[in-house]
């Protein structure tokens, strides 16, 4: 698969390998940090043990994609974001058009994938369907074919590029098919003929609305969730799986299983459930006092407030801000959106008073679901699938960088409790 981006990445691959070789050769013994017992038992929090060039997340600012703050990228398209993630540069018009040409043939997924989705139980979770759909498509992998044909380690990134392009584009058709099969009796909508733009094609195939603001929300959604450095559950999962030279379909499917966890991507679904339950309990938007009481009851019964807190961030997530701004710009007059704003005014104070969460501020999941709901996507079991379509870009970009660097199989050391005790 030859393209402008492919040619550019040839040089990137050489530079990445040179950087890796010289860092290891000249500074291989440099100590980056020491690891404490608390970190080992605490989900490896703060241990700098991964390389990720595509994006970074700081406690006080949040996500930067290739060092550009995410709030400066809210007008971008998903295609621009993928180009930026893998190459470190924003594409010009010609480059962008060339990438769209690569993606467009794959918005329409093969019929056997739709058949796989239709064969699943009627109550299968949409994330299980997404992951299974990717597994069904694994037979398309150029990477596996290249490996089987004896491609050298230095060449494998080219097949990973080919898989990434197809997989990212197919995620739009696959996710839309999951939506139509699971919630609309299987009436799958074909990709629009001649449509090159990914978010427009995706919005069309979902079949929810033709409102330009909805299409813009789909675009923004795909941009904001695309990447969040290397240590989150889904990114680390795809990194580990692909380090065994499993192809992108295996790796992204596994990552989607991690994204389906309520402490990770599923939090957006949980957030909307929280909002709807609140409205049910109080017959509409509650008073501030009622909200306070509801939140405290939840905390006192050992449940989290979904959409709040973060393992790295210590400020309001800029992606939450981007969604919040979208709601204000489009003047969305909806009870759920009002509640998101009300929760934002009240919950951080409660979490601070409780004193457990290190970060009392909202993350991206606190606002995203209410906007999808406002435009007619009311099946909130589906929201994490939307997240997954976007996150596939970051996962593929990170795997591609790792293949270009010829990163080895991941194999950290585990210790027994007795070994740990003997060190204490
Ligand atoms: N509500 C209630 N308690 C919370 C909380 C929240 N929103 N966030 C953190 N806490 C609690 C933790 O459960 C933990 O309690 P214990 O000491 O009893 O185990 C304590 O505060 C300390 O946790 P932390 O160090 O602040 O947070 P972690 O790094 O362990 O976890 C996260 C981070 C996101 C899993 C957690 O904040 C959480 O569960 N939030 C709600 C779910 C959510 O919104 N997830 C989406 C995250 C974004 C994403 O990855 O997609």
PDB file of N, CA, C and O in Angstrom, residues 365-420:
ATOM      1  N   UNK A 365     -15.674  11.591  30.207  1.00  0.00           N
ATOM      2  CA  UNK A 365     -16.916  10.813  30.190  1.00  0.00           C
ATOM      3  C   UNK A 365     -18.078  11.526  30.877  1.00  0.00           C
ATOM      4  O   UNK A 365     -19.233  11.132  30.717  1.00  0.00           O
ATOM      5  N   UNK A 366     -17.789  12.570  31.631  1.00  0.00           N
ATOM      6  CA  UNK A 366     -18.851  13.251  32.384  1.00  0.00           C
ATOM      7  C   UNK A 366     -19.817  14.010  31.475  1.00  0.00           C
ATOM      8  O   UNK A 366     -20.950  14.283  31.857  1.00  0.00           O
ATOM      9  N   UNK A 367     -19.364  14.371  30.276  1.00  0.00           N
ATOM     10  CA  UNK A 367     -20.221  15.208  29.430  1.00  0.00           C
ATOM     11  C   UNK A 367     -20.630  14.539  28.123  1.00  0.00           C
ATOM     12  O   UNK A 367     -21.672  14.873  27.550  1.00  0.00           O
ATOM     13  N   UNK A 368     -19.824  13.599  27.653  1.00  0.00           N
ATOM     14  CA  UNK A 368     -20.018  13.114  26.284  1.00  0.00           C
ATOM     15  C   UNK A 368     -21.387  12.454  26.078  1.00  0.00           C
ATOM     16  O   UNK A 368     -22.070  12.722  25.084  1.00  0.00           O
ATOM     17  N   UNK A 369     -21.801  11.602  27.017  1.00  0.00           N
ATOM     18  CA  UNK A 369     -23.043  10.853  26.836  1.00  0.00           C
ATOM     19  C   UNK A 369     -24.273  11.750  26.745  1.00  0.00           C
ATOM     20  O   UNK A 369     -25.174  11.507  25.937  1.00  0.00           O
ATOM     21  N   UNK A 370     -24.295  12.803  27.549  1.00  0.00           N
ATOM     22  CA  UNK A 370     -25.489  13.662  27.553  1.00  0.00           C
ATOM     23  C   UNK A 370     -25.672  14.345  26.199  1.00  0.00           C
ATOM     24  O   UNK A 370     -26.804  14.594  25.757  1.00  0.00           O
ATOM     25  N   UNK A 371     -24.560  14.614  25.510  1.00  0.00           N
ATOM     26  CA  UNK A 371     -24.667  15.250  24.186  1.00  0.00           C
ATOM     27  C   UNK A 371     -25.174  14.250  23.156  1.00  0.00           C
ATOM     28  O   UNK A 371     -26.033  14.570  22.322  1.00  0.00           O
ATOM     29  N   UNK A 372     -24.645  13.021  23.206  1.00  0.00           N
ATOM     30  CA  UNK A 372     -25.131  11.994  22.268  1.00  0.00           C
ATOM     31  C   UNK A 372     -26.629  11.805  22.463  1.00  0.00           C
ATOM     32  O   UNK A 372     -27.395  11.712  21.503  1.00  0.00           O
ATOM     33  N   UNK A 373     -27.042  11.777  23.722  1.00  0.00           N
ATOM     34  CA  UNK A 373     -28.465  11.580  24.060  1.00  0.00           C
ATOM     35  C   UNK A 373     -29.301  12.733  23.506  1.00  0.00           C
ATOM     36  O   UNK A 373     -30.382  12.523  22.944  1.00  0.00           O
ATOM     37  N   UNK A 374     -28.789  13.923  23.639  1.00  0.00           N
ATOM     38  CA  UNK A 374     -29.549  15.111  23.211  1.00  0.00           C
ATOM     39  C   UNK A 374     -29.838  15.085  21.709  1.00  0.00           C
ATOM     40  O   UNK A 374     -30.861  15.609  21.253  1.00  0.00           O
ATOM     41  N   UNK A 375     -28.937  14.461  20.939  1.00  0.00           N
ATOM     42  CA  UNK A 375     -29.150  14.423  19.481  1.00  0.00           C
ATOM     43  C   UNK A 375     -29.873  13.153  19.028  1.00  0.00           C
ATOM     44  O   UNK A 375     -30.001  12.895  17.845  1.00  0.00           O
ATOM     45  N   UNK A 376     -30.295  12.309  19.981  1.00  0.00           N
ATOM     46  CA  UNK A 376     -31.134  11.162  19.611  1.00  0.00           C
ATOM     47  C   UNK A 376     -30.492   9.803  19.762  1.00  0.00           C
ATOM     48  O   UNK A 376     -31.131   8.793  19.488  1.00  0.00           O
ATOM     49  N   UNK A 377     -29.219   9.758  20.189  1.00  0.00           N
ATOM     50  CA  UNK A 377     -28.624   8.444  20.446  1.00  0.00           C
ATOM     51  C   UNK A 377     -28.903   8.124  21.918  1.00  0.00           C
ATOM     52  O   UNK A 377     -28.127   8.476  22.804  1.00  0.00           O
ATOM     53  N   UNK A 378     -30.043   7.481  22.140  1.00  0.00           N
ATOM     54  CA  UNK A 378     -30.500   7.296  23.522  1.00  0.00           C
ATOM     55  C   UNK A 378     -30.087   5.943  24.110  1.00  0.00           C
ATOM     56  O   UNK A 378     -30.321   5.690  25.281  1.00  0.00           O
ATOM     57  N   UNK A 379     -29.490   5.081  23.279  1.00  0.00           N
ATOM     58  CA  UNK A 379     -29.109   3.737  23.756  1.00  0.00           C
ATOM     59  C   UNK A 379     -27.731   3.848  24.378  1.00  0.00           C
ATOM     60  O   UNK A 379     -26.718   3.690  23.704  1.00  0.00           O
ATOM     61  N   UNK A 380     -27.683   4.105  25.697  1.00  0.00           N
ATOM     62  CA  UNK A 380     -26.366   4.447  26.238  1.00  0.00           C
ATOM     63  C   UNK A 380     -25.411   3.281  26.385  1.00  0.00           C
ATOM     64  O   UNK A 380     -24.225   3.470  26.588  1.00  0.00           O
ATOM     65  N   UNK A 381     -25.919   2.037  26.233  1.00  0.00           N
ATOM     66  CA  UNK A 381     -25.000   0.889  26.169  1.00  0.00           C
ATOM     67  C   UNK A 381     -24.040   1.025  24.982  1.00  0.00           C
ATOM     68  O   UNK A 381     -23.046   0.311  24.898  1.00  0.00           O
ATOM     69  N   UNK A 382     -24.409   1.888  24.045  1.00  0.00           N
ATOM     70  CA  UNK A 382     -23.612   2.002  22.819  1.00  0.00           C
ATOM     71  C   UNK A 382     -22.458   3.019  22.952  1.00  0.00           C
ATOM     72  O   UNK A 382     -21.543   3.035  22.136  1.00  0.00           O
ATOM     73  N   UNK A 383     -22.509   3.849  23.986  1.00  0.00           N
ATOM     74  CA  UNK A 383     -21.579   4.994  24.005  1.00  0.00           C
ATOM     75  C   UNK A 383     -20.100   4.613  23.989  1.00  0.00           C
ATOM     76  O   UNK A 383     -19.273   5.291  23.387  1.00  0.00           O
ATOM     77  N   UNK A 384     -19.783   3.508  24.660  1.00  0.00           N
ATOM     78  CA  UNK A 384     -18.360   3.131  24.699  1.00  0.00           C
ATOM     79  C   UNK A 384     -17.884   2.677  23.315  1.00  0.00           C
ATOM     80  O   UNK A 384     -16.697   2.771  23.003  1.00  0.00           O
ATOM     81  N   UNK A 385     -18.827   2.211  22.487  1.00  0.00           N
ATOM     82  CA  UNK A 385     -18.451   1.851  21.111  1.00  0.00           C
ATOM     83  C   UNK A 385     -17.990   3.110  20.363  1.00  0.00           C
ATOM     84  O   UNK A 385     -17.003   3.084  19.616  1.00  0.00           O
ATOM     85  N   UNK A 386     -18.699   4.226  20.583  1.00  0.00           N
ATOM     86  CA  UNK A 386     -18.282   5.503  19.963  1.00  0.00           C
ATOM     87  C   UNK A 386     -16.848   5.835  20.389  1.00  0.00           C
ATOM     88  O   UNK A 386     -16.020   6.253  19.582  1.00  0.00           O
ATOM     89  N   UNK A 387     -16.589   5.656  21.669  1.00  0.00           N
ATOM     90  CA  UNK A 387     -15.248   5.888  22.225  1.00  0.00           C
ATOM     91  C   UNK A 387     -14.245   4.989  21.484  1.00  0.00           C
ATOM     92  O   UNK A 387     -13.164   5.422  21.065  1.00  0.00           O
ATOM     93  N   UNK A 388     -14.631   3.716  21.302  1.00  0.00           N
ATOM     94  CA  UNK A 388     -13.733   2.753  20.682  1.00  0.00           C
ATOM     95  C   UNK A 388     -13.378   3.101  19.243  1.00  0.00           C
ATOM     96  O   UNK A 388     -12.233   2.928  18.816  1.00  0.00           O
ATOM     97  N   UNK A 389     -14.343   3.618  18.494  1.00  0.00           N
ATOM     98  CA  UNK A 389     -14.074   3.994  17.092  1.00  0.00           C
ATOM     99  C   UNK A 389     -12.958   5.046  17.068  1.00  0.00           C
ATOM    100  O   UNK A 389     -12.026   4.988  16.271  1.00  0.00           O
ATOM    101  N   UNK A 390     -13.068   5.983  17.971  1.00  0.00           N
ATOM    102  CA  UNK A 390     -12.068   7.045  18.037  1.00  0.00           C
ATOM    103  C   UNK A 390     -10.733   6.513  18.556  1.00  0.00           C
ATOM    104  O   UNK A 390      -9.673   6.757  17.972  1.00  0.00           O
ATOM    105  N   UNK A 391     -10.781   5.748  19.650  1.00  0.00           N
ATOM    106  CA  UNK A 391      -9.538   5.303  20.283  1.00  0.00           C
ATOM    107  C   UNK A 391      -8.723   4.369  19.382  1.00  0.00           C
ATOM    108  O   UNK A 391      -7.492   4.285  19.513  1.00  0.00           O
ATOM    109  N   UNK A 392      -9.390   3.706  18.429  1.00  0.00           N
ATOM    110  CA  UNK A 392      -8.656   2.826  17.506  1.00  0.00           C
ATOM    111  C   UNK A 392      -7.546   3.600  16.785  1.00  0.00           C
ATOM    112  O   UNK A 392      -6.493   3.047  16.470  1.00  0.00           O
ATOM    113  N   UNK A 393      -7.769   4.906  16.568  1.00  0.00           N
ATOM    114  CA  UNK A 393      -6.732   5.707  15.875  1.00  0.00           C
ATOM    115  C   UNK A 393      -5.459   5.791  16.718  1.00  0.00           C
ATOM    116  O   UNK A 393      -4.350   5.619  16.217  1.00  0.00           O
ATOM    117  N   UNK A 394      -5.632   6.089  18.008  1.00  0.00           N
ATOM    118  CA  UNK A 394      -4.463   6.195  18.886  1.00  0.00           C
ATOM    119  C   UNK A 394      -3.791   4.849  19.089  1.00  0.00           C
ATOM    120  O   UNK A 394      -2.561   4.759  19.084  1.00  0.00           O
ATOM    121  N   UNK A 395      -4.602   3.809  19.243  1.00  0.00           N
ATOM    122  CA  UNK A 395      -4.024   2.474  19.458  1.00  0.00           C
ATOM    123  C   UNK A 395      -3.189   2.065  18.250  1.00  0.00           C
ATOM    124  O   UNK A 395      -2.055   1.597  18.387  1.00  0.00           O
ATOM    125  N   UNK A 396      -3.755   2.263  17.053  1.00  0.00           N
ATOM    126  CA  UNK A 396      -3.020   1.878  15.833  1.00  0.00           C
ATOM    127  C   UNK A 396      -1.776   2.741  15.666  1.00  0.00           C
ATOM    128  O   UNK A 396      -0.710   2.242  15.283  1.00  0.00           O
ATOM    129  N   UNK A 397      -1.906   4.037  15.951  1.00  0.00           N
ATOM    130  CA  UNK A 397      -0.734   4.919  15.815  1.00  0.00           C
ATOM    131  C   UNK A 397       0.378   4.460  16.764  1.00  0.00           C
ATOM    132  O   UNK A 397       1.550   4.387  16.378  1.00  0.00           O
ATOM    133  N   UNK A 398       0.004   4.122  17.993  1.00  0.00           N
ATOM    134  CA  UNK A 398       1.029   3.679  18.956  1.00  0.00           C
ATOM    135  C   UNK A 398       1.648   2.346  18.533  1.00  0.00           C
ATOM    136  O   UNK A 398       2.863   2.150  18.638  1.00  0.00           O
ATOM    137  N   UNK A 399       0.824   1.425  18.036  1.00  0.00           N
ATOM    138  CA  UNK A 399       1.371   0.126  17.602  1.00  0.00           C
ATOM    139  C   UNK A 399       2.285   0.303  16.391  1.00  0.00           C
ATOM    140  O   UNK A 399       3.313  -0.351  16.268  1.00  0.00           O
ATOM    141  N   UNK A 400       1.885   1.226  15.528  1.00  0.00           N
ATOM    142  CA  UNK A 400       2.694   1.502  14.328  1.00  0.00           C
ATOM    143  C   UNK A 400       4.065   2.053  14.731  1.00  0.00           C
ATOM    144  O   UNK A 400       5.104   1.610  14.225  1.00  0.00           O
ATOM    145  N   UNK A 401       4.060   2.994  15.666  1.00  0.00           N
ATOM    146  CA  UNK A 401       5.339   3.555  16.142  1.00  0.00           C
ATOM    147  C   UNK A 401       6.194   2.430  16.737  1.00  0.00           C
ATOM    148  O   UNK A 401       7.403   2.334  16.473  1.00  0.00           O
ATOM    149  N   UNK A 402       5.573   1.562  17.510  1.00  0.00           N
ATOM    150  CA  UNK A 402       6.337   0.466  18.112  1.00  0.00           C
ATOM    151  C   UNK A 402       6.893  -0.510  17.071  1.00  0.00           C
ATOM    152  O   UNK A 402       8.002  -1.006  17.214  1.00  0.00           O
ATOM    153  N   UNK A 403       6.118  -0.751  16.030  1.00  0.00           N
ATOM    154  CA  UNK A 403       6.639  -1.637  14.972  1.00  0.00           C
ATOM    155  C   UNK A 403       7.760  -0.942  14.219  1.00  0.00           C
ATOM    156  O   UNK A 403       8.734  -1.564  13.821  1.00  0.00           O
ATOM    157  N   UNK A 404       7.617   0.387  14.009  1.00  0.00           N
ATOM    158  CA  UNK A 404       8.689   1.105  13.304  1.00  0.00           C
ATOM    159  C   UNK A 404       9.973   1.051  14.129  1.00  0.00           C
ATOM    160  O   UNK A 404      11.065   0.960  13.593  1.00  0.00           O
ATOM    161  N   UNK A 405       9.821   1.112  15.467  1.00  0.00           N
ATOM    162  CA  UNK A 405      10.995   1.071  16.351  1.00  0.00           C
ATOM    163  C   UNK A 405      11.491  -0.345  16.562  1.00  0.00           C
ATOM    164  O   UNK A 405      12.476  -0.566  17.236  1.00  0.00           O
ATOM    165  N   UNK A 406      10.762  -1.311  16.039  1.00  0.00           N
ATOM    166  CA  UNK A 406      11.049  -2.739  16.246  1.00  0.00           C
ATOM    167  C   UNK A 406      11.130  -3.066  17.738  1.00  0.00           C
ATOM    168  O   UNK A 406      12.073  -3.710  18.212  1.00  0.00           O
ATOM    169  N   UNK A 407      10.118  -2.592  18.467  1.00  0.00           N
ATOM    170  CA  UNK A 407      10.095  -2.830  19.917  1.00  0.00           C
ATOM    171  C   UNK A 407       9.972  -4.321  20.206  1.00  0.00           C
ATOM    172  O   UNK A 407       9.260  -5.031  19.499  1.00  0.00           O
ATOM    173  N   UNK A 408      10.648  -4.788  21.264  1.00  0.00           N
ATOM    174  CA  UNK A 408      10.596  -6.226  21.571  1.00  0.00           C
ATOM    175  C   UNK A 408       9.312  -6.630  22.290  1.00  0.00           C
ATOM    176  O   UNK A 408       8.512  -5.770  22.668  1.00  0.00           O
ATOM    177  N   UNK A 409       9.153  -7.909  22.501  1.00  0.00           N
ATOM    178  CA  UNK A 409       7.996  -8.407  23.265  1.00  0.00           C
ATOM    179  C   UNK A 409       8.065  -7.853  24.692  1.00  0.00           C
ATOM    180  O   UNK A 409       9.155  -7.718  25.261  1.00  0.00           O
ATOM    181  N   UNK A 410       6.904  -7.499  25.251  1.00  0.00           N
ATOM    182  CA  UNK A 410       6.854  -6.935  26.611  1.00  0.00           C
ATOM    183  C   UNK A 410       6.937  -8.082  27.621  1.00  0.00           C
ATOM    184  O   UNK A 410       6.210  -9.075  27.499  1.00  0.00           O
ATOM    185  N   UNK A 411       7.816  -7.951  28.595  1.00  0.00           N
ATOM    186  CA  UNK A 411       7.948  -9.029  29.586  1.00  0.00           C
ATOM    187  C   UNK A 411       8.542  -8.469  30.876  1.00  0.00           C
ATOM    188  O   UNK A 411       9.719  -8.670  31.164  1.00  0.00           O
ATOM    189  N   UNK A 412       7.722  -7.721  31.657  1.00  0.00           N
ATOM    190  CA  UNK A 412       8.250  -7.253  32.950  1.00  0.00           C
ATOM    191  C   UNK A 412       8.371  -8.410  33.934  1.00  0.00           C
ATOM    192  O   UNK A 412       7.940  -9.520  33.641  1.00  0.00           O
ATOM    193  N   UNK A 413       8.949  -8.124  35.094  1.00  0.00           N
ATOM    194  CA  UNK A 413       9.180  -9.183  36.091  1.00  0.00           C
ATOM    195  C   UNK A 413       8.096  -9.123  37.148  1.00  0.00           C
ATOM    196  O   UNK A 413       7.730  -8.041  37.614  1.00  0.00           O
ATOM    197  N   UNK A 414       7.576 -10.279  37.532  1.00  0.00           N
ATOM    198  CA  UNK A 414       6.644 -10.299  38.668  1.00  0.00           C
ATOM    199  C   UNK A 414       7.358 -10.867  39.893  1.00  0.00           C
ATOM    200  O   UNK A 414       8.330 -11.615  39.755  1.00  0.00           O
ATOM    201  N   UNK A 415       6.890 -10.481  41.059  1.00  0.00           N
ATOM    202  CA  UNK A 415       7.469 -10.961  42.317  1.00  0.00           C
ATOM    203  C   UNK A 415       6.385 -11.666  43.120  1.00  0.00           C
ATOM    204  O   UNK A 415       5.211 -11.282  43.043  1.00  0.00           O
ATOM    205  N   UNK A 416       6.767 -12.652  43.895  1.00  0.00           N
ATOM    206  CA  UNK A 416       5.795 -13.261  44.806  1.00  0.00           C
ATOM    207  C   UNK A 416       5.642 -12.334  46.017  1.00  0.00           C
ATOM    208  O   UNK A 416       6.503 -11.478  46.274  1.00  0.00           O
ATOM    209  N   UNK A 417       4.567 -12.526  46.771  1.00  0.00           N
ATOM    210  CA  UNK A 417       4.367 -11.730  47.988  1.00  0.00           C
ATOM    211  C   UNK A 417       5.559 -11.969  48.933  1.00  0.00           C
ATOM    212  O   UNK A 417       6.073 -11.034  49.551  1.00  0.00           O
ATOM    213  N   UNK A 418       6.019 -13.245  49.019  1.00  0.00           N
ATOM    214  CA  UNK A 418       7.137 -13.552  49.920  1.00  0.00           C
ATOM    215  C   UNK A 418       8.392 -12.793  49.493  1.00  0.00           C
ATOM    216  O   UNK A 418       9.116 -12.241  50.331  1.00  0.00           O
ATOM    217  N   UNK A 419       8.630 -12.717  48.176  1.00  0.00           N
ATOM    218  CA  UNK A 419       9.811 -11.961  47.699  1.00  0.00           C
ATOM    219  C   UNK A 419       9.675 -10.483  48.082  1.00  0.00           C
ATOM    220  O   UNK A 419      10.638  -9.832  48.464  1.00  0.00           O
ATOM    221  N   UNK A 420       8.458  -9.987  47.952  1.00  0.00           N
ATOM    222  CA  UNK A 420       8.202  -8.583  48.294  1.00  0.00           C
ATOM    223  C   UNK A 420       8.445  -8.364  49.786  1.00  0.00           C
ATOM    224  O   UNK A 420       9.066  -7.390  50.190  1.00  0.00           O
TER     225      UNK A 420
END
